[in-house]
XYZ file of C-alpha atoms in Angstrom:
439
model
C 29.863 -12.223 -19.277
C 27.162 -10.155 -21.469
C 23.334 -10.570 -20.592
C 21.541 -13.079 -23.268
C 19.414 -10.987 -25.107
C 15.518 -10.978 -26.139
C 15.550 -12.509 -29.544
C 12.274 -11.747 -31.136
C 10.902 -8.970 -32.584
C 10.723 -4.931 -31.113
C 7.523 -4.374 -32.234
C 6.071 -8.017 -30.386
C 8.683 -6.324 -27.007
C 6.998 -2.735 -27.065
C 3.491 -4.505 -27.478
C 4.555 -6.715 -24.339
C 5.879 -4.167 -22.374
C 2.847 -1.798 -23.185
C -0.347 -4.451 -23.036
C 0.734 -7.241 -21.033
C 3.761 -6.158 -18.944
C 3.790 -7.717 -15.790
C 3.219 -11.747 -17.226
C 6.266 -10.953 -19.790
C 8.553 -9.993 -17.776
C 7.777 -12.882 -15.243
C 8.078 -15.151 -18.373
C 11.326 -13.563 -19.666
C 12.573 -13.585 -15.861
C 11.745 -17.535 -15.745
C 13.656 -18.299 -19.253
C 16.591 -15.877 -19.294
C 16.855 -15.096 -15.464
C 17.535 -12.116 -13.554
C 18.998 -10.222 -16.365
C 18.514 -9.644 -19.771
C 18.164 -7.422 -22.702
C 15.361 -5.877 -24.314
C 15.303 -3.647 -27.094
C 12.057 -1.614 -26.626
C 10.459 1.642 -28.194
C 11.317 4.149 -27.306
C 14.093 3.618 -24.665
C 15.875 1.243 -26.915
C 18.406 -1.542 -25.722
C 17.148 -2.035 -22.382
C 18.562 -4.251 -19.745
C 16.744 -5.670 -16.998
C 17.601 -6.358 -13.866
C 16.454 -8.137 -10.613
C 18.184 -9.050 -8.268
C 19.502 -7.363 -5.074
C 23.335 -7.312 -5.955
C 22.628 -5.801 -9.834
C 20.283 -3.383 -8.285
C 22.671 -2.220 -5.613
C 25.048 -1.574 -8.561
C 22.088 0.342 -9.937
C 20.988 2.475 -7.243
C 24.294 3.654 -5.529
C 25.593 4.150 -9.293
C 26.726 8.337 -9.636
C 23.558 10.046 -11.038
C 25.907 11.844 -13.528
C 26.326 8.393 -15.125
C 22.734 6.812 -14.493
C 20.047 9.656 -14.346
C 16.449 9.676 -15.485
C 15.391 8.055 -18.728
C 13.112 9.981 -20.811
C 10.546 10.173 -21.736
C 8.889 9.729 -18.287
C 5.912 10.689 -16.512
C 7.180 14.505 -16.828
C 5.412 14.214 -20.022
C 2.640 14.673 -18.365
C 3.758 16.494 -14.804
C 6.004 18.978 -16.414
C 9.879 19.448 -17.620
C 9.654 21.570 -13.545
C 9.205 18.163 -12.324
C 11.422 15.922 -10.293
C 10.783 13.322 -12.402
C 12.089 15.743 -15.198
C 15.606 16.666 -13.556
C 18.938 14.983 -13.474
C 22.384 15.856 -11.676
C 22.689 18.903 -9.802
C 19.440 19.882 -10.163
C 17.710 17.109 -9.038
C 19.799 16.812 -6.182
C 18.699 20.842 -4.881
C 15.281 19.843 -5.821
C 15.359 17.326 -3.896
C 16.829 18.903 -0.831
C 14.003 21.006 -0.711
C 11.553 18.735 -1.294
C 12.166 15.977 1.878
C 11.636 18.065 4.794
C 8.295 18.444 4.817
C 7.504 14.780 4.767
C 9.619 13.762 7.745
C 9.528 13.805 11.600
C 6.936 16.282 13.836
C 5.478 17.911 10.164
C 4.465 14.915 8.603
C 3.247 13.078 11.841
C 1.231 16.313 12.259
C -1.167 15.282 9.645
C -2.603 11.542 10.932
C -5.839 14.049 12.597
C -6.916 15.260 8.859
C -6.217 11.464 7.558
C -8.439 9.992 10.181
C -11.079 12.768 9.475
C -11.358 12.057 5.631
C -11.431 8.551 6.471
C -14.584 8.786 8.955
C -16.422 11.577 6.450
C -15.995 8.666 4.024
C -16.626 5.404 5.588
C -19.726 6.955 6.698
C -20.942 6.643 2.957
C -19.995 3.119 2.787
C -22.505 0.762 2.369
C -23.102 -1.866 5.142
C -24.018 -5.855 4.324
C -23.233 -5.103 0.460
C -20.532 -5.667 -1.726
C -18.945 -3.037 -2.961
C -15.247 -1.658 -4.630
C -12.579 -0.281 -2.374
C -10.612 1.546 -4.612
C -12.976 4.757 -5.452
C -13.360 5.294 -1.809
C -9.954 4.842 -1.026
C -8.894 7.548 -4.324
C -11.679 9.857 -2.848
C -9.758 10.033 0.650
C -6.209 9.948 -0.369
C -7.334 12.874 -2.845
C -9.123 15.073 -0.622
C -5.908 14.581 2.092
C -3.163 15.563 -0.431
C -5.657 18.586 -1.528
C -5.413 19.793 1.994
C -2.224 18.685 3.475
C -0.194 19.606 0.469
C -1.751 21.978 -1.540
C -3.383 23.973 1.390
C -6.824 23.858 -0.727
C -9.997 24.902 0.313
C -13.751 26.887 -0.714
C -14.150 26.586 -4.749
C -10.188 25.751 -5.530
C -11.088 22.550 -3.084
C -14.044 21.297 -5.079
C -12.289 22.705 -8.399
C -9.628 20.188 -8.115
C -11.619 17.357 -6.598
C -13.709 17.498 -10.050
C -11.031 17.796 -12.661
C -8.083 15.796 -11.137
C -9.049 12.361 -11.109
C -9.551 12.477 -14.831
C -6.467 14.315 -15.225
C -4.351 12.022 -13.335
C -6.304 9.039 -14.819
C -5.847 9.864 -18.517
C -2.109 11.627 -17.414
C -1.138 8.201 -16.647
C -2.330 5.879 -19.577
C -0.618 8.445 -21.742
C 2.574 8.020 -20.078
C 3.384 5.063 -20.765
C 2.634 5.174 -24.815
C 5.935 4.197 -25.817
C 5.956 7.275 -28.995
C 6.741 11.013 -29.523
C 3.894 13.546 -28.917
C 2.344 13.418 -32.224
C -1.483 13.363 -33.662
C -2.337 9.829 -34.592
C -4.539 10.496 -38.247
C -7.156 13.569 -37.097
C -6.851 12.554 -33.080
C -3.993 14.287 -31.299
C -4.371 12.615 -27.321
C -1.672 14.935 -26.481
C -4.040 18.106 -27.000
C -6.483 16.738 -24.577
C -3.604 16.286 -21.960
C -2.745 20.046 -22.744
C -6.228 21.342 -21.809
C -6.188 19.575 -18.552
C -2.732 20.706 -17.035
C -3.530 24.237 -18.425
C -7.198 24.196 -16.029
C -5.159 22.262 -13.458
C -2.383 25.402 -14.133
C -5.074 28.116 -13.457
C -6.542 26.797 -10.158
C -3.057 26.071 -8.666
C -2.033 29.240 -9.193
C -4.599 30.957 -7.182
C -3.918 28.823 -4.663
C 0.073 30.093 -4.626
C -0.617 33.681 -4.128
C -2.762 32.822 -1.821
C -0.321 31.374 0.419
C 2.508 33.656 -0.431
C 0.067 36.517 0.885
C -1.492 34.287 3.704
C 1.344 31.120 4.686
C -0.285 28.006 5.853
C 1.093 24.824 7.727
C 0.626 22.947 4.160
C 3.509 21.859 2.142
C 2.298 24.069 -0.540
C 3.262 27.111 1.721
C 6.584 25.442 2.687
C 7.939 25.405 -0.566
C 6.972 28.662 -1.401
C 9.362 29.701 2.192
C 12.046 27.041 0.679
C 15.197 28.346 -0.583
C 18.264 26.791 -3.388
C 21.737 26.525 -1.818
C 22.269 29.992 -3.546
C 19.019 31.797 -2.082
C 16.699 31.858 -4.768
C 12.855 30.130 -4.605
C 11.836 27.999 -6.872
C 9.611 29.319 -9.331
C 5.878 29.172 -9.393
C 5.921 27.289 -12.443
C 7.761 24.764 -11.125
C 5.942 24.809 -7.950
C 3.237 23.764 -9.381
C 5.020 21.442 -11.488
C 6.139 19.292 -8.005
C 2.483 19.975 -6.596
C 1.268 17.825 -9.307
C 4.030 15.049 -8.974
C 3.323 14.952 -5.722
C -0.936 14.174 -5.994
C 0.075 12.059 -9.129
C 2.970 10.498 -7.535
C 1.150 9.592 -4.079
C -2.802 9.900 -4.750
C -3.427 6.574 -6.578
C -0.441 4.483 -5.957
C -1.641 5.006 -1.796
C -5.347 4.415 -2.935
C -4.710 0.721 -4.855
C -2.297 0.163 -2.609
C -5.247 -0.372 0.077
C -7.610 -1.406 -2.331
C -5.055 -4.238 -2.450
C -4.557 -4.620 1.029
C -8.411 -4.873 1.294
C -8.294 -7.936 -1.353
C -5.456 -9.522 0.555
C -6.602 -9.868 4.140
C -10.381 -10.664 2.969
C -8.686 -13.991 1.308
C -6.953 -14.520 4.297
C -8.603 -15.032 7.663
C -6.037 -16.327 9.677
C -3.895 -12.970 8.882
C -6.681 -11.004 9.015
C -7.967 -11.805 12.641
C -4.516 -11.864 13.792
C -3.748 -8.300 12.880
C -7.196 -7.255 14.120
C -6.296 -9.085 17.734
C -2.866 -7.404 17.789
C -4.435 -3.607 17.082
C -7.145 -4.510 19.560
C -4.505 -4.859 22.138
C -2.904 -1.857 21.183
C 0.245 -3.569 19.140
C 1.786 -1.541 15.916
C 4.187 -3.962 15.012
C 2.161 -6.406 12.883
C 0.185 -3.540 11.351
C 3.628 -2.084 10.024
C 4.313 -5.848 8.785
C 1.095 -6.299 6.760
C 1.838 -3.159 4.924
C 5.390 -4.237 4.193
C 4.116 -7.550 2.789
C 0.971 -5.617 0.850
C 3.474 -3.705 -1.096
C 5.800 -6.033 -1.287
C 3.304 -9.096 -2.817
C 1.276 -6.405 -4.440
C 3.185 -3.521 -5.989
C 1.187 -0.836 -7.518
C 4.619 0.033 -9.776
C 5.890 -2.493 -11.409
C 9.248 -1.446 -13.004
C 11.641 1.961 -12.320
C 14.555 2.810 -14.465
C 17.423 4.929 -15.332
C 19.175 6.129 -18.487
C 22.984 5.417 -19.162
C 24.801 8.901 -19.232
C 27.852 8.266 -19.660
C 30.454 5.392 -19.573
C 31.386 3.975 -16.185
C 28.168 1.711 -15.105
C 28.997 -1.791 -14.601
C 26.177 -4.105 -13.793
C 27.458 -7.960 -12.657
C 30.578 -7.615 -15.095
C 29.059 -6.074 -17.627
C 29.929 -2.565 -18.756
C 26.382 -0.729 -19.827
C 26.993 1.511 -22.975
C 26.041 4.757 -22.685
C 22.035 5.587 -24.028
C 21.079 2.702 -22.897
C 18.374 1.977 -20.004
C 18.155 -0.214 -16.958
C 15.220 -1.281 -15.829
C 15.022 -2.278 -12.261
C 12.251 -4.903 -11.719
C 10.185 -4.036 -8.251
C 7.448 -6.663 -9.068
C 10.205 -9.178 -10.069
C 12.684 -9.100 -7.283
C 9.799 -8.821 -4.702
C 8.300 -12.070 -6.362
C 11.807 -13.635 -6.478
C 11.951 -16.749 -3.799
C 15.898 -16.093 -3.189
C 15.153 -12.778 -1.971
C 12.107 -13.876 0.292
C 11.240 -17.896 0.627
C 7.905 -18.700 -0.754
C 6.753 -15.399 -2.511
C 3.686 -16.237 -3.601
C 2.787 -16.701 -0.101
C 0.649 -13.920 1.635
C 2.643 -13.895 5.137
C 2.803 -10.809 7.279
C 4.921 -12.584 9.849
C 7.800 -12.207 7.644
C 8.434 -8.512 8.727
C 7.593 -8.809 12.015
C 10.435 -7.671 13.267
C 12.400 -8.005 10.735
C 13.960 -4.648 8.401
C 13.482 -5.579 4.720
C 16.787 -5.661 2.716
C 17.563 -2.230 1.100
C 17.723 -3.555 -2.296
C 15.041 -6.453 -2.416
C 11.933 -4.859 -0.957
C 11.735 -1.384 -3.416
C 8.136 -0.288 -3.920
C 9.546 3.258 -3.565
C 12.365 2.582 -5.568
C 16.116 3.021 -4.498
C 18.626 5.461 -4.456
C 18.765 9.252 -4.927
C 15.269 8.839 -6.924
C 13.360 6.880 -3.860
C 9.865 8.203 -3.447
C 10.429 11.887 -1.453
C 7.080 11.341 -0.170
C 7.367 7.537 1.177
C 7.136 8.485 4.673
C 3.825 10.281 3.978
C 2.272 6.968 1.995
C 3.241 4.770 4.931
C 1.396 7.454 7.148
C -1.894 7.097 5.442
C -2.215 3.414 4.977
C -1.324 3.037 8.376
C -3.832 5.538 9.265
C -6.659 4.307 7.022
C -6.351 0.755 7.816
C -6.149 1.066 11.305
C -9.580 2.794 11.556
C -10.770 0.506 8.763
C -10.315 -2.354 11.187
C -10.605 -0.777 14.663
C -14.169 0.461 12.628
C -15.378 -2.479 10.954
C -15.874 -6.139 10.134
C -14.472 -7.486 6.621
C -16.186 -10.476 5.626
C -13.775 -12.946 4.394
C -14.195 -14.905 1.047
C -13.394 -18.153 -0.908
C -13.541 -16.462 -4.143
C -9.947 -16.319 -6.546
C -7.690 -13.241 -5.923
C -8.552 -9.882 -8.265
C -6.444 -10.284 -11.220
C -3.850 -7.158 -11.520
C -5.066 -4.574 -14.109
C -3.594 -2.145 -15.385
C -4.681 2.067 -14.814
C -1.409 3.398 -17.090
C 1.335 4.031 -14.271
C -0.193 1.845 -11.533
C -1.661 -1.778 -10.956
C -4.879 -2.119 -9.091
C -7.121 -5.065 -8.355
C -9.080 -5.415 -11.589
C -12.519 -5.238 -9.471
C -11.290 -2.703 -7.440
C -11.168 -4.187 -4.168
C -14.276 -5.490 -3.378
C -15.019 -6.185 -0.008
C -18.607 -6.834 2.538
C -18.233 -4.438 5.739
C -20.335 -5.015 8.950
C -19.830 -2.357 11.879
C -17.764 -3.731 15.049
C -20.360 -4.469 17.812
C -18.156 -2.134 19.960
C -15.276 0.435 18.240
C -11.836 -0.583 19.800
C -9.353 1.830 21.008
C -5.450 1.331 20.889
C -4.476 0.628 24.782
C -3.679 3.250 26.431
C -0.213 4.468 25.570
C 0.041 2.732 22.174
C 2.092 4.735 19.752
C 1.688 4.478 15.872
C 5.086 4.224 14.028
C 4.948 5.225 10.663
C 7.589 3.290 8.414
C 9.126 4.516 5.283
């Protein structure tokens, strides 16, 4: 049985898809159901999907027959980007690219997370309201900076300053759904030039650098890294992945606890609970209120693939080939026959409890999943342990932040705010309490 289609115009779709994304494809989900077709600039026909069975389909499909869709966010990271490759390619790539965030390496860096965190909770100010999120970018920056690109001296503050703005306006450009072109005597695309070519220049210092002097940063492990057939990958495209990986895992980790901030302050009961259970030295409902963060609160809404050739059937339905399937995160998560009441805030839900493979995706699914998941779970967990074992959050009566969009990612359209009071008395994990990190 074919998908019912979107029947009104592409230019009231794209303007949908680009300004108001999230509340149309809730309302399209809630008339047409979990799947349907869109026909949207410029991917074209477009189906969506959300449920766990048609995403299954999806995400175990052959990447010769469902790869990336383009254009993507390597518009702005690179054509040397994951995000850029398909096939073989993205398969070595990728090889290379998910040891370093797994096991004894990765677990090796909670010491410089906690450090950032204390430098910049220090700064915080105490009995006043004030936005999460800028704090929360500040630390996640400054530990990719050092954990993955090894930086430090000038190249440290260097990046710190042009970054954020590169990353910022690098993602509201990527999702303009048109062809690099000037738009009357403005070209945007000029302006996104000049920044990757300064973000080019520093990066590259930093390389020979560690080719001369190897560090334990995952900077200096790729350089070590070898293809199946011996060669490295090339400096180009070295820094290519060094930018995926800040873009890719700076922000989305940042609003990601500027969320979890704007959950627990609007609800006590799970609030104190979690703070009672990391008092006594438990990790188990920590690992659960991160699960249900990103799972009521996705920072990425949507993830897709492009139709390569014939052979993908979704449900029945044979997708041609050049079109796109988009995989809804935000509406399968929010979907009450994958979890029972969704618009409930309930941490209990994981506790002890695996999510299901293809209902819970914040990372997305397949051979494309996040490489640096592992690494994301690792820093909330981190940051929000010490932000509770630290401080008090005041709780509040007042509505829940709407979700606004930065380009790429969905934050908490006031950022987070929260009140802080120091803990009377810091409290330690009991003795022998391990942290478990989960991807």
């Amino acid at each position: 049985m074919d998908p019912p289609v979107v029947r009104f115009p592409k230019v009231g779709q794209a303007a949908g898809m680009v300004l108001v994304r999230r509340r149309f494809l809730l309302s399209l989900r809630d008339r047409y159901g979990p799947t349907f077709v869109l026909e949207v600039p410029p991917f074209g026909k477009t189906l969506v999907i959300s449920d766990p069975t048609r995403l299954k389909q999806l995400f175990t499909a052959s990447p010769e027959i469902a790869g990336t869709p383009q254009p993507n966010l390597s518009r702005m990271l690179g054509s040397g980007s994951i995000f850029g490759l398909d096939g073989e390619p993205h398969r070595q790539r990728r090889k290379l690219l998910v040891p370093p965030f797994h096991g004894k390496r990765m677990q090796a860096y909670a010491g410089l997370i906690e450090e950032e965190f204390r430098k910049e909770a220090d700064t915080w100010p105490l009995g006043r309201e004030f936005a999460t999120l800028t704090p929360f970018m500040r630390i996640t920056l400054n530990v990719i900076l050092r954990a993955v690109f090894g930086a430090g001296g000038a190249e440290f503050e260097e990046l710190r300053e042009k970054l954020p703005l590169f990353v910022t306006y690098g993602s509201r450009m990527a999702v303009v759904p048109f062809k690099e072109r000037s738009i009357g005597p403005w070209n945007p695309w000029r302006k996104l030039r000049e920044h990757r070519a300064a973000y080019d220049a520093i990066v590259q210092r930093l390389i020979d650098r560690a080719r001369s002097e190897p560090g334990d940063d995952i900077l200096s492990m790729m350089l070590q890294s070898r293809y199946e057939d011996g060669a490295p990958m090339s400096d180009a495209h070295v820094r290519d992945e060094l930018l995926t990986l800040l873009a890719a895992g700076h922000e989305t980790t940042a609003t990601t606890l500027a969320w979890a901030v704007e959950r627990l302050t609007r609800h006590p009961a799970a609030l104190h609970a979690l703070v009672d259970d990391l008092d006594q030295g438990g990790t188990d409902l920590l690992a659960a209120t991160i699960l249900e963060i990103q799972r009521s609160r996705p920072v990425v809404l949507n993830t897709a693939r492009k139709v390569l050739a014939d052979g993908l059937t979704i449900d029945g339905f044979n997708v041609p080939k050049g079109w796109t399937v988009l995989a809804g995160i935000d509406l399968v998560q929010n979907d009450p026959e994958a979890f029972p009441h969704p618009e409930r805030f309930d941490p209990n839900r994981f506790v002890g409890v695996k999510p299901a493979t293809y209902a819970w995706i914040p990372f997305g699914g397949g051979t494309r999943r996040c490489v640096g998941a592992a690494f994301a779970n690792l820093e909330m967990t981190v940051v929000l342990r010490a932000l509770l074992r630290d401080f008090e959050l005041r709780t509040t009566y007042a509505p829940g932040e709407r979700w606004h969009s930065r380009g790429v990612a969905y934050a908490p359209h006031q950022g987070g705010r929260v009140v802080l009071h120091r803990r009377d008395k810091r409290q330690e994990p009991a003795e022998g309490a391990r942290m478990e990190v989960r991807a």
